[in-house]
Short mmCIF file of C-alpha atoms in Angstrom, two decimals:
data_model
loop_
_atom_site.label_atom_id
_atom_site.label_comp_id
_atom_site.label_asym_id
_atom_site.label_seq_id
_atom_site.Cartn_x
_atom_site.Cartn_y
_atom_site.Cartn_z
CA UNK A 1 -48.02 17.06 4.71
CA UNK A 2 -48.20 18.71 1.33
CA UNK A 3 -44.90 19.34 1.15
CA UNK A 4 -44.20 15.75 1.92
CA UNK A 5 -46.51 14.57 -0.41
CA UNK A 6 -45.09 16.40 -2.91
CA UNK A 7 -40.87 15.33 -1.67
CA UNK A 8 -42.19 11.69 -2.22
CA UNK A 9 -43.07 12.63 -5.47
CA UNK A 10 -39.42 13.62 -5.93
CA UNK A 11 -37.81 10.82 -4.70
CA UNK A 12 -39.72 8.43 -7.14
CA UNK A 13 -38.29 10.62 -10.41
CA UNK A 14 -34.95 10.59 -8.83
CA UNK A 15 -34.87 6.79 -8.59
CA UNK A 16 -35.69 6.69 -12.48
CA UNK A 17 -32.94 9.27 -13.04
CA UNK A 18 -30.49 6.94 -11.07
CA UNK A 19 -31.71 3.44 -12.21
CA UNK A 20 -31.45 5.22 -16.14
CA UNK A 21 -28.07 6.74 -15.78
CA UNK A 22 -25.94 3.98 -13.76
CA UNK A 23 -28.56 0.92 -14.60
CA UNK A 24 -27.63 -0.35 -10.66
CA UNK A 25 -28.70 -3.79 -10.11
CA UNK A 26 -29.87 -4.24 -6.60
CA UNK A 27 -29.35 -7.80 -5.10
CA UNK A 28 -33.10 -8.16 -4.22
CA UNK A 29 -34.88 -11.40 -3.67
CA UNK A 30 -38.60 -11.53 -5.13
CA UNK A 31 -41.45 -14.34 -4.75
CA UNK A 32 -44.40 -14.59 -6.99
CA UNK A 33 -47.75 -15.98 -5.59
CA UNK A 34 -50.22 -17.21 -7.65
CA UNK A 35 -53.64 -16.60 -6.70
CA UNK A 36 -56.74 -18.18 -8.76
CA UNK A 37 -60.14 -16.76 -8.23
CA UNK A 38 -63.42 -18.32 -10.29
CA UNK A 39 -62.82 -15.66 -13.09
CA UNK A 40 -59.59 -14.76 -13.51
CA UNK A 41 -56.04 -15.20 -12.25
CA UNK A 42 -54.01 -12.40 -10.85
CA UNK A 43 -50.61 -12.26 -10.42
CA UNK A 44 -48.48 -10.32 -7.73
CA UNK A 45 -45.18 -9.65 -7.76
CA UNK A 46 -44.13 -9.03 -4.15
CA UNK A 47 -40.35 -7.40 -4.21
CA UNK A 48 -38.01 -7.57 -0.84
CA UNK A 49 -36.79 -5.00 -0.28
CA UNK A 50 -39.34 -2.31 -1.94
CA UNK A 51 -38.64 -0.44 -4.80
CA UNK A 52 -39.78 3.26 -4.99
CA UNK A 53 -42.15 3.78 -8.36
CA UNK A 54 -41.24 6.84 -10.69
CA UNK A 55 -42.94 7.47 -14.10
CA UNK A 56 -40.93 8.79 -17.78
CA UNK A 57 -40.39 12.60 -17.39
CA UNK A 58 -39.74 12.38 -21.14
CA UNK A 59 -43.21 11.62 -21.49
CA UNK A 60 -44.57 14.15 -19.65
CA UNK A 61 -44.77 18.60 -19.91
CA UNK A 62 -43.99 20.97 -17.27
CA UNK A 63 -47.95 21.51 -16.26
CA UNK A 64 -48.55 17.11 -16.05
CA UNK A 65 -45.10 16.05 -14.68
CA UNK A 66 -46.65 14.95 -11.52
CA UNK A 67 -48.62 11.77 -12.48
CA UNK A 68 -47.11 9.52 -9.67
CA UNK A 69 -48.94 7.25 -7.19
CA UNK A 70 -47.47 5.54 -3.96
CA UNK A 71 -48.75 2.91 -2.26
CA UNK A 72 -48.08 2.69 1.50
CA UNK A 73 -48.88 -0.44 3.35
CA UNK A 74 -48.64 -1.06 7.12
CA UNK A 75 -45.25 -2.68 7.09
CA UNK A 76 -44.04 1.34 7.22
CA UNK A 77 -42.72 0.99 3.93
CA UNK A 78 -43.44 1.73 0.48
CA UNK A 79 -43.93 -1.10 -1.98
CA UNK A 80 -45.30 -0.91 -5.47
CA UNK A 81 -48.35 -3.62 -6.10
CA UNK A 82 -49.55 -3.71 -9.60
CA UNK A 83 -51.73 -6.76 -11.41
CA UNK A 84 -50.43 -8.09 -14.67
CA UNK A 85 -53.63 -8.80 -15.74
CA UNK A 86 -56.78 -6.63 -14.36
CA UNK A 87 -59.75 -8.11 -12.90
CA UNK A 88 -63.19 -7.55 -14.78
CA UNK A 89 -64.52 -5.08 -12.55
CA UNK A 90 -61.91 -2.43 -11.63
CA UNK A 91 -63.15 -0.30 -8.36
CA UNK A 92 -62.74 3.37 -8.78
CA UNK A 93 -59.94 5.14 -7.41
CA UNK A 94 -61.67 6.92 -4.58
CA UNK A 95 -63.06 3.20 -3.02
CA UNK A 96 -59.45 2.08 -3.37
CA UNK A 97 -57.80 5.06 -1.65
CA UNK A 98 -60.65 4.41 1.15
CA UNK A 99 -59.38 1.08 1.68
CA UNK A 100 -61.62 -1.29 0.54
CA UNK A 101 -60.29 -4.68 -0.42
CA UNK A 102 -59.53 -5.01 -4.04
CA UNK A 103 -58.10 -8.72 -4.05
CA UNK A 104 -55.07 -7.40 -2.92
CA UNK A 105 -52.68 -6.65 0.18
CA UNK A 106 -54.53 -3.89 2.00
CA UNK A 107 -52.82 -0.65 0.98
CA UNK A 108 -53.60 2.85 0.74
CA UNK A 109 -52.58 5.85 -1.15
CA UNK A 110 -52.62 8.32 1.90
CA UNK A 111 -48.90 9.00 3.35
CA UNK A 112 -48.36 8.03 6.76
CA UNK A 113 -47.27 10.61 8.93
CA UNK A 114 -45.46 8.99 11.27
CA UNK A 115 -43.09 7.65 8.49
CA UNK A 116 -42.13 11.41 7.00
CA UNK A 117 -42.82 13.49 9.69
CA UNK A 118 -38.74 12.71 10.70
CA UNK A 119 -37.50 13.11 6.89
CA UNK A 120 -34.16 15.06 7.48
CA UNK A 121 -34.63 18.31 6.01
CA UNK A 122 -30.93 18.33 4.63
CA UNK A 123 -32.30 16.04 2.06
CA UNK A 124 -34.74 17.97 0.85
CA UNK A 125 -32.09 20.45 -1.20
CA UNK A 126 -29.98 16.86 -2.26
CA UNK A 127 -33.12 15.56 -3.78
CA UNK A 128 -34.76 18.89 -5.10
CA UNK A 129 -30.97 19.30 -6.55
CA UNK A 130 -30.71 16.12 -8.60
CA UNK A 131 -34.67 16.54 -10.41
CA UNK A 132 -35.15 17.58 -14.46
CA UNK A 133 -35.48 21.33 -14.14
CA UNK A 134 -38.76 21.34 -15.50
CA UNK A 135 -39.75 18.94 -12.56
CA UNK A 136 -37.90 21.88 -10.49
CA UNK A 137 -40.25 24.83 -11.85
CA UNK A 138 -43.42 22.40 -11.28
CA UNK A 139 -42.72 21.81 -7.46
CA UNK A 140 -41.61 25.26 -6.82
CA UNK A 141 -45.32 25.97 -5.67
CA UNK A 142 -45.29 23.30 -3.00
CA UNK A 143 -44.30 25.98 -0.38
CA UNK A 144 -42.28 29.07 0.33
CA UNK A 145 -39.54 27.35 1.64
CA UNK A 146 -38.71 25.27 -1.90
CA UNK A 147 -39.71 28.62 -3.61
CA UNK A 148 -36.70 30.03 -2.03
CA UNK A 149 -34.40 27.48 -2.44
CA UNK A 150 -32.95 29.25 -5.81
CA UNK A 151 -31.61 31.94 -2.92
CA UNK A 152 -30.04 29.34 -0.71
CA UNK A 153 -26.28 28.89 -0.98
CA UNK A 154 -26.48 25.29 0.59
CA UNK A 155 -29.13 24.45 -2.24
CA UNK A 156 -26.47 25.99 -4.74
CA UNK A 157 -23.79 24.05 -3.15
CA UNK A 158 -26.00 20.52 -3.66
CA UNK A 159 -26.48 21.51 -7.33
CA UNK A 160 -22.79 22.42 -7.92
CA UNK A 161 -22.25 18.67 -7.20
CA UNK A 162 -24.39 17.13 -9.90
CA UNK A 163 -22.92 16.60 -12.93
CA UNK A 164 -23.78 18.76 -16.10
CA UNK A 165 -25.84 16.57 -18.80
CA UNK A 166 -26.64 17.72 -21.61
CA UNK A 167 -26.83 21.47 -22.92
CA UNK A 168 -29.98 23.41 -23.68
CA UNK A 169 -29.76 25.62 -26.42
CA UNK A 170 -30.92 29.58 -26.04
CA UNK A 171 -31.81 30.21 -30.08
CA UNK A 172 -33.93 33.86 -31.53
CA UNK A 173 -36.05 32.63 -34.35
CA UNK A 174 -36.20 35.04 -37.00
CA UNK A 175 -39.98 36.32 -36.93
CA UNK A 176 -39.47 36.88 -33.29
CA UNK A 177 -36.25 38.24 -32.48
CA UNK A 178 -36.98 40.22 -29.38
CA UNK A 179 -37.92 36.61 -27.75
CA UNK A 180 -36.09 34.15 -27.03
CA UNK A 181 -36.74 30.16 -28.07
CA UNK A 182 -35.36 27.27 -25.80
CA UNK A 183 -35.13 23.78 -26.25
CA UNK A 184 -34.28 20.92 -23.92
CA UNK A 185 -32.64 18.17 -25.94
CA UNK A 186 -33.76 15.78 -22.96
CA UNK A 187 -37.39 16.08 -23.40
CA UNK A 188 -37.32 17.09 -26.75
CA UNK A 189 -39.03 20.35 -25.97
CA UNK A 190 -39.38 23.76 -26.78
CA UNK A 191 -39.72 26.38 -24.00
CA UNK A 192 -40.37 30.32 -25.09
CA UNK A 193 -39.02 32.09 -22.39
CA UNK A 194 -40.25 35.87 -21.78
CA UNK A 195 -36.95 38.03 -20.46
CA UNK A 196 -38.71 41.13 -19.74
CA UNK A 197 -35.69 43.12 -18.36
CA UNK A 198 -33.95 42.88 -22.06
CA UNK A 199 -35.01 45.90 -24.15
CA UNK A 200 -37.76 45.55 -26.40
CA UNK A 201 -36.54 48.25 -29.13
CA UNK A 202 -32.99 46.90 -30.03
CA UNK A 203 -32.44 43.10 -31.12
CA UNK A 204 -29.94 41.65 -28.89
CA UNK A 205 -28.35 37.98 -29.98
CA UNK A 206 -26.69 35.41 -27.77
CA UNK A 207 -22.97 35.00 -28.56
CA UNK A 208 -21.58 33.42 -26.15
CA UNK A 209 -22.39 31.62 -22.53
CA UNK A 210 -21.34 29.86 -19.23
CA UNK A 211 -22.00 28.87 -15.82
CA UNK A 212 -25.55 28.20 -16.68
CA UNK A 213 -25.34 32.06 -18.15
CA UNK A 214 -25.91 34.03 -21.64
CA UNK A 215 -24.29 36.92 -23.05
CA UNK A 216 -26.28 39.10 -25.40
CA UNK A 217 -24.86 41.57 -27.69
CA UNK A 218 -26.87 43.88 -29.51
CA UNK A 219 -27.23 44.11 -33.39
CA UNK A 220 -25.12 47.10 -32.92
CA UNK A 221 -22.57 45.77 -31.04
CA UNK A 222 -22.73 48.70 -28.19
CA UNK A 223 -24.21 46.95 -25.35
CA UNK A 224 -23.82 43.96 -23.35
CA UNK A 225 -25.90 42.09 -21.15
CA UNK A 226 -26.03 38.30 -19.26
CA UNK A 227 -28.80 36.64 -18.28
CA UNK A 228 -30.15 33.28 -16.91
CA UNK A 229 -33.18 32.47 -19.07
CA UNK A 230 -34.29 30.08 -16.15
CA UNK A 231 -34.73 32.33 -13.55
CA UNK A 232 -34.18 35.44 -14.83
CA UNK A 233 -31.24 36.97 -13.42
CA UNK A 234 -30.15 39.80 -15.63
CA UNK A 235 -27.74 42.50 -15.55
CA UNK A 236 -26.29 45.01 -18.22
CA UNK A 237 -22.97 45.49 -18.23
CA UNK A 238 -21.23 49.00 -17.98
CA UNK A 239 -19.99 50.82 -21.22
CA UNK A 240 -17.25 49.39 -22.97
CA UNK A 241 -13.69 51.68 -22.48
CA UNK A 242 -12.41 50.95 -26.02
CA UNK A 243 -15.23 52.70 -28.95
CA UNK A 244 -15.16 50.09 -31.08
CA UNK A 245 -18.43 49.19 -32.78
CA UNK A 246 -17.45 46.76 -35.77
CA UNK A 247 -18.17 43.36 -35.52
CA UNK A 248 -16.40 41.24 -32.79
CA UNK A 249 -15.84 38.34 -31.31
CA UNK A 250 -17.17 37.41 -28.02
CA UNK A 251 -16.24 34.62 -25.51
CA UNK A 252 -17.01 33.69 -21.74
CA UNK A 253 -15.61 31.35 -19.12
CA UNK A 254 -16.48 30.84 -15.29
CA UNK A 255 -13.59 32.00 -13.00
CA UNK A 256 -11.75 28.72 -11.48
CA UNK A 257 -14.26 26.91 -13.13
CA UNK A 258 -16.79 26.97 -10.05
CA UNK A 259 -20.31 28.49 -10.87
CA UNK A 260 -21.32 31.46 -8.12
CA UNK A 261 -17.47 32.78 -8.36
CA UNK A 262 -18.29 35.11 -10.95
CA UNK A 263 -17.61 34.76 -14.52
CA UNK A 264 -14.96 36.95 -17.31
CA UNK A 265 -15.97 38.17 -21.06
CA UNK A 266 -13.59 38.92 -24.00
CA UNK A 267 -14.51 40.67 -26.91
CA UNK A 268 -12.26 41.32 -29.93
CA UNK A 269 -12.31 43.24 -33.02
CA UNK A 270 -10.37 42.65 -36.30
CA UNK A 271 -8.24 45.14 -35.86
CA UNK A 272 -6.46 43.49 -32.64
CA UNK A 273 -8.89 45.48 -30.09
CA UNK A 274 -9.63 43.73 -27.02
CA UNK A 275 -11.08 44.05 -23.63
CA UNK A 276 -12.01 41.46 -21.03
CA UNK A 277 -15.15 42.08 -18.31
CA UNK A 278 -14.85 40.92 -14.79
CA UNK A 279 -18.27 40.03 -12.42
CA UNK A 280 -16.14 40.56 -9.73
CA UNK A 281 -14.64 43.77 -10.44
CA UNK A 282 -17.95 45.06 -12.69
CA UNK A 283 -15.76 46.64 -15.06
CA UNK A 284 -13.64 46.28 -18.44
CA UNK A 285 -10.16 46.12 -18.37
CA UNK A 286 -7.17 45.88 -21.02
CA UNK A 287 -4.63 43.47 -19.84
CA UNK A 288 -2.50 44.26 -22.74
CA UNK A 289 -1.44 44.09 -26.07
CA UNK A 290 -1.50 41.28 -29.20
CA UNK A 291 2.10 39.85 -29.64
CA UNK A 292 3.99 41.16 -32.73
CA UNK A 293 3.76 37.47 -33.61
CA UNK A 294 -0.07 37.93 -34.43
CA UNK A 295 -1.31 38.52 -37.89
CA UNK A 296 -3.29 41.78 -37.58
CA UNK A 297 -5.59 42.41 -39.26
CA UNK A 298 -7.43 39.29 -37.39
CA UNK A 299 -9.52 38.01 -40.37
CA UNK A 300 -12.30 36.17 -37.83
CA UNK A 301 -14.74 33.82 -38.46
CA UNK A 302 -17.96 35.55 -37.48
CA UNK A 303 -20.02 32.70 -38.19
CA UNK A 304 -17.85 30.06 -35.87
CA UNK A 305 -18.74 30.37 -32.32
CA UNK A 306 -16.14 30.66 -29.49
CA UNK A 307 -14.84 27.73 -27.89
CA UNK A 308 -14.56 27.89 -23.77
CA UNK A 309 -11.56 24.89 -22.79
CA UNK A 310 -10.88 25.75 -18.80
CA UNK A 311 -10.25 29.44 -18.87
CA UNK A 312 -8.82 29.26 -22.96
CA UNK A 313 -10.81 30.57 -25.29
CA UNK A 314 -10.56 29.86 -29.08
CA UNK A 315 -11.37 31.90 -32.18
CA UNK A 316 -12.10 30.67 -35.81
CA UNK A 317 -9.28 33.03 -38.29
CA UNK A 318 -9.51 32.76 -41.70
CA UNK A 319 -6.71 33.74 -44.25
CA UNK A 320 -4.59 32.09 -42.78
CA UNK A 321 -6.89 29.17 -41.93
CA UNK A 322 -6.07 28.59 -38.39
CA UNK A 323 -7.39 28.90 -34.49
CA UNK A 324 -6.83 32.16 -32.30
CA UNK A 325 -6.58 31.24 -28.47
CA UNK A 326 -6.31 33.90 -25.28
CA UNK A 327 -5.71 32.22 -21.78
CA UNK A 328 -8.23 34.20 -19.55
CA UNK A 329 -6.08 33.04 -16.28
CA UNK A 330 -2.20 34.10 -17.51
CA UNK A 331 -3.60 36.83 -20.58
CA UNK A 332 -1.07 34.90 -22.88
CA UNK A 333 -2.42 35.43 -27.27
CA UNK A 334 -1.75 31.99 -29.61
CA UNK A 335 -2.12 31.68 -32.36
CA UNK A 336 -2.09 28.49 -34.69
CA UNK A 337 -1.61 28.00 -38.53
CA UNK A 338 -4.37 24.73 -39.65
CA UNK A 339 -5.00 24.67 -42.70
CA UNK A 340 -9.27 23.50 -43.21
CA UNK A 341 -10.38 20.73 -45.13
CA UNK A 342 -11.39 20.69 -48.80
CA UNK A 343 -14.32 21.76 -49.93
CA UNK A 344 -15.74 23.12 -46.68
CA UNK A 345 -18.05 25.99 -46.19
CA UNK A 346 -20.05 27.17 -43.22
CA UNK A 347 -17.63 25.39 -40.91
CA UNK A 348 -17.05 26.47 -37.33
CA UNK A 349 -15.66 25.32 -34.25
CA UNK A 350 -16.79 22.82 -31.52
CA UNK A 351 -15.60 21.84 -28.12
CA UNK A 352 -16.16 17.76 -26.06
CA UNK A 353 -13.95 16.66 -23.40
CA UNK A 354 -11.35 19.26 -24.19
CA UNK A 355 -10.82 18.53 -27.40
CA UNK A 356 -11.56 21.27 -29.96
CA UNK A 357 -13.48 19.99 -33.18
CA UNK A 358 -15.08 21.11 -36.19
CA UNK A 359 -17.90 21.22 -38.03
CA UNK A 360 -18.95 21.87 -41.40
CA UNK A 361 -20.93 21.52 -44.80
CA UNK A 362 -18.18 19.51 -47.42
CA UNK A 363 -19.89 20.66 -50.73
CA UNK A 364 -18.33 18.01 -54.26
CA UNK A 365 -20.10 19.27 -57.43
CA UNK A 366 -23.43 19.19 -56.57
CA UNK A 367 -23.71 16.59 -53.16
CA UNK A 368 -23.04 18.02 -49.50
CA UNK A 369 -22.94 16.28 -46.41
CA UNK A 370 -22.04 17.80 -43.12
CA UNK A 371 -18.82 15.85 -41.49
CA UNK A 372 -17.09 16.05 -38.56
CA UNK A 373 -13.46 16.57 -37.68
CA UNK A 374 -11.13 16.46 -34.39
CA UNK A 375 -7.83 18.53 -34.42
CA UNK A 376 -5.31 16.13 -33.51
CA UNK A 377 -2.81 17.62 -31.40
CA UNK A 378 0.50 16.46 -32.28
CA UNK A 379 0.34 17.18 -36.17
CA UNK A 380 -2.29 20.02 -35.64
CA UNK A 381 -4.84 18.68 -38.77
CA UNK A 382 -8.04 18.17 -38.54
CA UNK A 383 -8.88 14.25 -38.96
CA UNK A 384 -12.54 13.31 -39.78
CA UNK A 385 -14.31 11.31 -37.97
CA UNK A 386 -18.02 11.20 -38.51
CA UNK A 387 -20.47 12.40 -40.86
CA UNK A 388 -24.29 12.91 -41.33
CA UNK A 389 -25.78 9.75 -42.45
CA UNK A 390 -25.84 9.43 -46.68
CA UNK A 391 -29.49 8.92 -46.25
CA UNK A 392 -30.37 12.59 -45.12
CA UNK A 393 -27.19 13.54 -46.92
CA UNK A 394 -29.48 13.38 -50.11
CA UNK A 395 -31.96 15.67 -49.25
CA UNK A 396 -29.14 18.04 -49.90
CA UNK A 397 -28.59 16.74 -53.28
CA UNK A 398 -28.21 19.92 -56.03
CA UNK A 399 -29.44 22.26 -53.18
CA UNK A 400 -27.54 25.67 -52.01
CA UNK A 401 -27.89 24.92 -48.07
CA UNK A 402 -26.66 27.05 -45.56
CA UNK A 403 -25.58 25.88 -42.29
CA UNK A 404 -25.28 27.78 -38.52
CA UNK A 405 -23.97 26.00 -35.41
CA UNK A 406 -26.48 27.11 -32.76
CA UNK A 407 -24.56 24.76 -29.80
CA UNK A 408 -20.77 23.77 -29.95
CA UNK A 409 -20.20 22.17 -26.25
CA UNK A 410 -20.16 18.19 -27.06
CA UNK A 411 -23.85 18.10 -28.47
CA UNK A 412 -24.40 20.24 -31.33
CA UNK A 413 -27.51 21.66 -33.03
CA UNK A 414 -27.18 22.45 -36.23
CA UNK A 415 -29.34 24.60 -38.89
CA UNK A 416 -29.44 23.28 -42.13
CA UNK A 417 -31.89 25.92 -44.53
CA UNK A 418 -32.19 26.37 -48.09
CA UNK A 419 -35.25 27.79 -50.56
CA UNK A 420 -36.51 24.45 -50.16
CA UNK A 421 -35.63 23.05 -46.67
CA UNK A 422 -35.70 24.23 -42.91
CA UNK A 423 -34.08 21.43 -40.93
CA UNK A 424 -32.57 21.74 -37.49
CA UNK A 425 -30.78 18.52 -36.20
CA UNK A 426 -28.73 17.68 -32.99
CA UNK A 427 -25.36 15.80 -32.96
CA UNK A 428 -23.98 14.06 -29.94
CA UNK A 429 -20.33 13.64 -30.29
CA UNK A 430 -20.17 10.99 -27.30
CA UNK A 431 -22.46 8.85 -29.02
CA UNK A 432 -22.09 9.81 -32.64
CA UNK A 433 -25.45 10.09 -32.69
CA UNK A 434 -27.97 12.21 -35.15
CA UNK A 435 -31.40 13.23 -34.16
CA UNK A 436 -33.68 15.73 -35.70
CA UNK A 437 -35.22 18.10 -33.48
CA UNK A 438 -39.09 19.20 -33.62
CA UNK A 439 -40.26 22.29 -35.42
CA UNK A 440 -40.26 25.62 -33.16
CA UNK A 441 -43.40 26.84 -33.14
CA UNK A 442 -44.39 30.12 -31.08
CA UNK A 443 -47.27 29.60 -28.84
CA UNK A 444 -50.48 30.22 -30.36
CA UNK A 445 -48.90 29.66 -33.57
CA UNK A 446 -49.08 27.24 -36.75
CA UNK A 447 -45.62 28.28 -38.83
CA UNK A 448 -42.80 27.05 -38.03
CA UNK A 449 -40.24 29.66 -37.28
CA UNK A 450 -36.54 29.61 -38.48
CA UNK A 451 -33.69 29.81 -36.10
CA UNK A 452 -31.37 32.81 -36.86
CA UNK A 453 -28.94 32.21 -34.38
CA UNK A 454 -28.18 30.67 -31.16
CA UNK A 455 -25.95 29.21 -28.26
CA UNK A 456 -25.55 26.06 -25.69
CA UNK A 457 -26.10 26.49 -22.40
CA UNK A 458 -25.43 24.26 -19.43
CA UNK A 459 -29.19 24.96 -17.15
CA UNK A 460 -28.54 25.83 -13.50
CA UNK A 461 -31.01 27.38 -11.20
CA UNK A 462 -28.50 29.24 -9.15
CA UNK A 463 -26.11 31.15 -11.57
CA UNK A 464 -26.50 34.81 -10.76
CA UNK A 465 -25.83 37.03 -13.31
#
């Protein structure tokens, strides 16, 4: 009964999630009866058929996400009874639950076995599937069975179905750098994550991610390792067969696009070096070699993340200005001349609906704004299309800010820093829209940390590194 208890719970945050993201309008008739008493009037709204009740997860943390009440009358069904205006004297809880009349339809917050004792348990992994993940990590203590579920392929197959919101950003502030910061752009919320199987003596950075997976390099660009900051899954990869430890590049897709069928990494160096990992085959392999076409040496854009479009990856070059792309699938190099904007600095790549954009800080004597471009794909030049709003635009006025993507995959969070200012904002290209995001703040601490670095991340409970 627990468990049930707990499922009904579900169901109610599932109907917001539904009612929020298609706004369904069900063709219910409802009747209002007005009763009068001596003191005060109540009014009930009586709905045919019932509605199931759910509460704002937005509103609510991991630890008090659970806040929901049902009511469960005799009819069998659950209906939602709540008084526009209380009475004077409102009962405690404990003499409602028991049943005593309130001046309403005799109800009672106690399930009813008989109606949930038959709940088909192939629902339980549809529902479980479709909650906020930090509702997920909250229920996971309702019994063994839901603990498990992260093991079950038919639970991996339900969430494979859902469709991917919004990313979560995986960020290392710079104070902490052996732990990790993440925040959920949904709730607006920081999480600080404790991966205990990376080392604790070398500082390892996220550069790149899929599948609900991040790859870490470390500083000194030896060793690799992916992880699942949700559930922990972690694995280091095997040595690298080419010794190259300058700076490179790094990149990641999902094999045929279908999370749990493994996953491929590229790295590669200025110098035209390049090797590609595969899960499947848990090793490094060299396809082949650049074109002659290629410019070597590869003058990269360290500070522009890698964009992931199906299994083509794209690389920032600079002198020339233009976009490097390898084709994980065929192993085919392009490469493509675009010359940038004027006046942009800090500028890196981004990636929504398959279209590759940019991003960047456009700096005119002394005003700076960060703007947004989308290549266009006939005449290869980037065309703006948005920019930050003038009003926080002037905050930058006569400042020397510095900017680092932290998330390129349709909603971007952005670092804006100078002597003066630590600002991190969020950009959804969809919408347009520009939101700043909360200070990070470790726990049991008052300053807010800076964000070195960072990636976007699409959450899923059963990636497997």
């Amino acid at each position: 009964m627990e468990g049930l208890a707990m499922l009904k719970q579900l169901i109610g945050q599932l109907q917001q999630l539904l009612d929020s993201h298609h706004h369904s309008s069900s063709s219910s008739s409802s009747s209002s009866v007005l009763q009068q008493q001596s003191s005060h009037q109540t009014i009930f709204l009586q709905h045919h058929p019932p509605r199931w009740t759910s509460f704002d997860l937005e509103d609510s943390s991991v630890d008090d996400c659970c806040g929901l009440v049902m009511a469960a009358g005799k009819s069998h069904s659950f209906r939602m009874s709540e008084p526009l205006k209380p009475p004077p004297a409102k009962k405690p809880r404990r003499d409602r639950s028991r049943g005593k009349s309130s001046g309403r339809s005799s109800t009672s917050e106690v399930m009813e076995q008989e109606i949930w004792k038959d709940f088909p348990e192939d629902l339980f992994e549809a529902v479980i599937a479709r909650l906020p993940i930090a509702a997920f990590f909250r229920f996971r203590s309702v019994c063994r069975q839901w603990n498990s579920l992260l093991a079950s392929q038919s639970f991996s197959k339900q969430c494979a179905e859902v469709p991917q919101e919004n990313p979560w950003f995986y960020t290392i502030t710079h104070e902490n750098v052996n732990s990790g910061a993440m925040y959920d752009p949904s709730l607006k919320k920081w999480h600080h994550p404790s991966i205990s199987p990376l080392p604790t003596k070398l500082i390892v950075l996220p550069v790149a991610s899929a599948g609900g997976l991040v790859c870490f390099l470390d500083i000194g660009h030896r060793n690799f390792y992916v992880c699942n900051p949700l559930t922990q899954s972690f694995k280091e990869l095997p040595a690298r067969s080419v010794k190259v430890w300058s700076r490179v590049a790094v990149g990641m897709t999902v094999n045929r696009n279908s999370i749990g069928s493994g996953y491929k990494i590229l790295w590669v160096g200025c110098d035209g070096e390049y090797e590609v990992y595969d899960s499947v085959k848990n090793s490094w392999s060299r396809p082949g070699n650049m074109p002659g076409s290629m410019n070597l040496p590869l003058s990269l854009n360290f500070r522009s993340q890698t964009v992931s479009i199906d299994s083509t990856l794209y690389f920032m070059r600079s002198d020339p200005e233009g976009v490097v792309s390898y084709d994980m699938a065929t192993g085919v190099w392009k490469q493509y001349i675009i010359p940038a904007p004027l006046h942009l600095t800090d500028h890196t790549l981004a990636e929504y609906d398959g279209q590759i954009m940019l991003v960047g800080l456009l700096t005119k004597n002394a005003a700076t704004c960060v703007c947004i471009w989308e290549l266009q794909r006939m005449t290869l030049l980037w065309k703006e299309v948005d920019r930050m709003p003038n009003i926080w635009c002037l905050d930058f006025y006569g400042k020397h800010v510095r900017m680092t993507c932290l998330g390129n995959k349709g909603l971007l969070m952005l670092s804006l820093r100078s002597k003066q200012m630590n600002r991190l904002v969020t950009y959804n290209i969809a919408k347009k829209e520009w939101l700043k995001v909360p200070g990070c703040v470790v726990p049991n601490g008052k300053k807010r940390q800076w964000i070195a670095c960072g990636t976007a991340f699409h959450p899923c409970l059963t990636a497997v590194a």
